[in-house]
Amino acid sequence: MSTPDSNPSPDAARYSFEPEAGGGHDAEAEAAQEMRDIAEVPAVEVITTAAVHLMSAAAVKCGLAAGPDAEELKDLDEARKLITALAGFVTAAAPEIGSQHAGPLRDGLRSLQLAFREASSIPDAPGKGPGEKFTGPVN
């Protein structure tokens, strides 16, 4: 019987440091190139990219996706988790990335928190919305 653990995803092999059977050298060279590529990316870019991914996912889960199926994709329970994770991430990263990078991330986070509040049929109490334990109440 196969399990997820015994069948790694195709991407897992891409980041493996073990040489592939039969090829070896090409796989090692490719892995080394990928490590050099990621080493050249500034930390602030990695952080902002991760935050944008969280924002995009949260926006879709809040029902803000473009297209006729936006309402079908809405899942406020998932949106709450993503927004809370984003709030913690942005709050922790802000001192490291500086206000010029953190400001737009905070603005996007606030917009998502307000969109969540608007999409909820039963609004959270002030300070109890997603991520508000990190950001404070959002009005």
One Martini backbone bead per residue (centre of mass of N, CA, C, O) as a GRO file, in nm:
protein
  139
    1MET     BB    1   0.098   0.035   0.021
    2SER     BB    2   0.046   0.366  -0.029
    3THR     BB    3   0.189   0.667   0.087
    4PRO     BB    4   0.275   0.988   0.124
    5ASP     BB    5   0.559   0.908   0.244
    6SER     BB    6   0.634   0.698   0.000
    7ASN     BB    7   0.520   0.945  -0.200
    8PRO     BB    8   0.661   1.186  -0.321
    9SER     BB    9   0.659   1.467  -0.452
   10PRO     BB   10   0.783   1.610  -0.730
   11ASP     BB   11   0.919   1.849  -0.566
   12ALA     BB   12   1.097   1.688  -0.370
   13ALA     BB   13   1.317   1.606  -0.577
   14ARG     BB   14   1.410   1.896  -0.651
   15TYR     BB   15   1.527   1.935  -0.329
   16SER     BB   16   1.718   1.719  -0.337
   17PHE     BB   17   2.053   1.588  -0.238
   18GLU     BB   18   2.004   1.339  -0.395
   19PRO     BB   19   2.089   1.141  -0.627
   20GLU     BB   20   1.984   1.020  -0.909
   21ALA     BB   21   1.909   0.754  -1.070
   22GLY     BB   22   2.151   0.740  -1.338
   23GLY     BB   23   2.250   1.059  -1.324
   24GLY     BB   24   2.338   1.259  -1.077
   25HIS     BB   25   2.505   1.512  -1.187
   26ASP     BB   26   2.264   1.684  -1.288
   27ALA     BB   27   2.116   1.700  -1.015
   28GLU     BB   28   2.346   1.833  -0.858
   29ALA     BB   29   2.371   2.085  -1.035
   30GLU     BB   30   2.081   2.184  -0.999
   31ALA     BB   31   2.087   2.211  -0.689
   32ALA     BB   32   2.320   2.412  -0.680
   33GLN     BB   33   2.180   2.633  -0.846
   34GLU     BB   34   1.937   2.675  -0.657
   35MET     BB   35   2.105   2.767  -0.415
   36ARG     BB   36   2.230   3.012  -0.553
   37ASP     BB   37   1.968   3.155  -0.625
   38ILE     BB   38   1.854   3.185  -0.327
   39ALA     BB   39   2.111   3.335  -0.215
   40GLU     BB   40   2.044   3.605  -0.398
   41VAL     BB   41   1.799   3.653  -0.223
   42PRO     BB   42   1.657   3.869  -0.040
   43ALA     BB   43   1.490   3.856   0.251
   44VAL     BB   44   1.269   4.068   0.189
   45GLU     BB   45   1.163   3.912  -0.061
   46VAL     BB   46   1.077   3.654   0.077
   47ILE     BB   47   0.884   3.783   0.281
   48THR     BB   48   0.693   3.933   0.082
   49THR     BB   49   0.613   3.685  -0.082
   50ALA     BB   50   0.481   3.529   0.147
   51ALA     BB   51   0.271   3.747   0.216
   52VAL     BB   52   0.131   3.754  -0.061
   53HIS     BB   53   0.032   3.463  -0.052
   54LEU     BB   54  -0.146   3.496   0.196
   55MET     BB   55  -0.322   3.723   0.084
   56SER     BB   56  -0.435   3.577  -0.162
   57ALA     BB   57  -0.568   3.344  -0.013
   58ALA     BB   58  -0.748   3.518   0.173
   59ALA     BB   59  -0.908   3.663  -0.049
   60VAL     BB   60  -1.040   3.414  -0.165
   61LYS     BB   61  -1.170   3.319   0.114
   62CYS     BB   62  -1.340   3.604   0.123
   63GLY     BB   63  -1.452   3.645  -0.188
   64LEU     BB   64  -1.226   3.823  -0.383
   65ALA     BB   65  -1.240   3.689  -0.635
   66ALA     BB   66  -1.216   3.661  -0.962
   67GLY     BB   67  -1.522   3.586  -1.073
   68PRO     BB   68  -1.803   3.371  -1.064
   69ASP     BB   69  -1.662   3.172  -0.820
   70ALA     BB   70  -1.611   3.333  -0.554
   71GLU     BB   71  -1.833   3.219  -0.364
   72GLU     BB   72  -1.733   2.919  -0.374
   73LEU     BB   73  -1.438   2.996  -0.247
   74LYS     BB   74  -1.556   3.064   0.012
   75ASP     BB   75  -1.375   3.053   0.347
   76LEU     BB   76  -1.372   3.175   0.663
   77ASP     BB   77  -1.207   2.973   0.822
   78GLU     BB   78  -0.957   2.992   0.639
   79ALA     BB   79  -0.923   3.299   0.645
   80ARG     BB   80  -0.863   3.327   0.944
   81LYS     BB   81  -0.597   3.169   0.941
   82LEU     BB   82  -0.446   3.341   0.729
   83ILE     BB   83  -0.471   3.618   0.873
   84THR     BB   84  -0.333   3.538   1.135
   85ALA     BB   85  -0.065   3.454   1.007
   86LEU     BB   86  -0.008   3.724   0.872
   87ALA     BB   87  -0.004   3.898   1.127
   88GLY     BB   88   0.234   3.755   1.265
   89PHE     BB   89   0.435   3.787   1.034
   90VAL     BB   90   0.432   4.098   1.006
   91THR     BB   91   0.497   4.167   1.300
   92ALA     BB   92   0.773   4.012   1.305
   93ALA     BB   93   0.903   4.145   1.034
   94ALA     BB   94   0.902   4.459   1.049
   95PRO     BB   95   1.180   4.520   1.193
   96GLU     BB   96   1.348   4.379   0.952
   97ILE     BB   97   1.214   4.541   0.682
   98GLY     BB   98   1.069   4.788   0.738
   99SER     BB   99   0.841   5.038   0.661
  100GLN     BB  100   0.849   5.028   0.345
  101HIS     BB  101   0.746   4.718   0.357
  102ALA     BB  102   0.535   4.698   0.595
  103GLY     BB  103   0.312   4.899   0.522
  104PRO     BB  104   0.172   4.748   0.282
  105LEU     BB  105   0.116   4.492   0.447
  106ARG     BB  106  -0.066   4.626   0.658
  107ASP     BB  107  -0.277   4.731   0.459
  108GLY     BB  108  -0.359   4.454   0.348
  109LEU     BB  109  -0.441   4.332   0.616
  110ARG     BB  110  -0.662   4.535   0.688
  111SER     BB  111  -0.838   4.478   0.440
  112LEU     BB  112  -0.889   4.182   0.515
  113GLN     BB  113  -1.020   4.229   0.789
  114LEU     BB  114  -1.256   4.396   0.673
  115ALA     BB  115  -1.360   4.183   0.471
  116PHE     BB  116  -1.424   3.973   0.681
  117ARG     BB  117  -1.629   4.136   0.843
  118GLU     BB  118  -1.824   4.178   0.598
  119ALA     BB  119  -1.862   3.859   0.534
  120SER     BB  120  -1.979   3.829   0.807
  121SER     BB  121  -2.273   3.748   0.971
  122ILE     BB  122  -2.097   3.732   1.248
  123PRO     BB  123  -1.941   3.949   1.416
  124ASP     BB  124  -1.677   4.029   1.575
  125ALA     BB  125  -1.537   4.139   1.829
  126PRO     BB  126  -1.347   4.366   1.931
  127GLY     BB  127  -1.028   4.204   1.897
  128LYS     BB  128  -1.147   3.902   1.766
  129GLY     BB  129  -1.036   3.897   1.506
  130PRO     BB  130  -0.836   3.831   1.263
  131GLY     BB  131  -0.520   3.915   1.405
  132GLU     BB  132  -0.590   4.114   1.656
  133LYS     BB  133  -0.373   4.007   1.861
  134PHE     BB  134  -0.146   4.165   1.679
  135THR     BB  135  -0.300   4.456   1.583
  136GLY     BB  136  -0.561   4.501   1.686
  137PRO     BB  137  -0.821   4.673   1.638
  138VAL     BB  138  -1.050   4.690   1.357
  139ASN     BB  139  -1.229   4.967   1.167
   0.00000   0.00000   0.00000
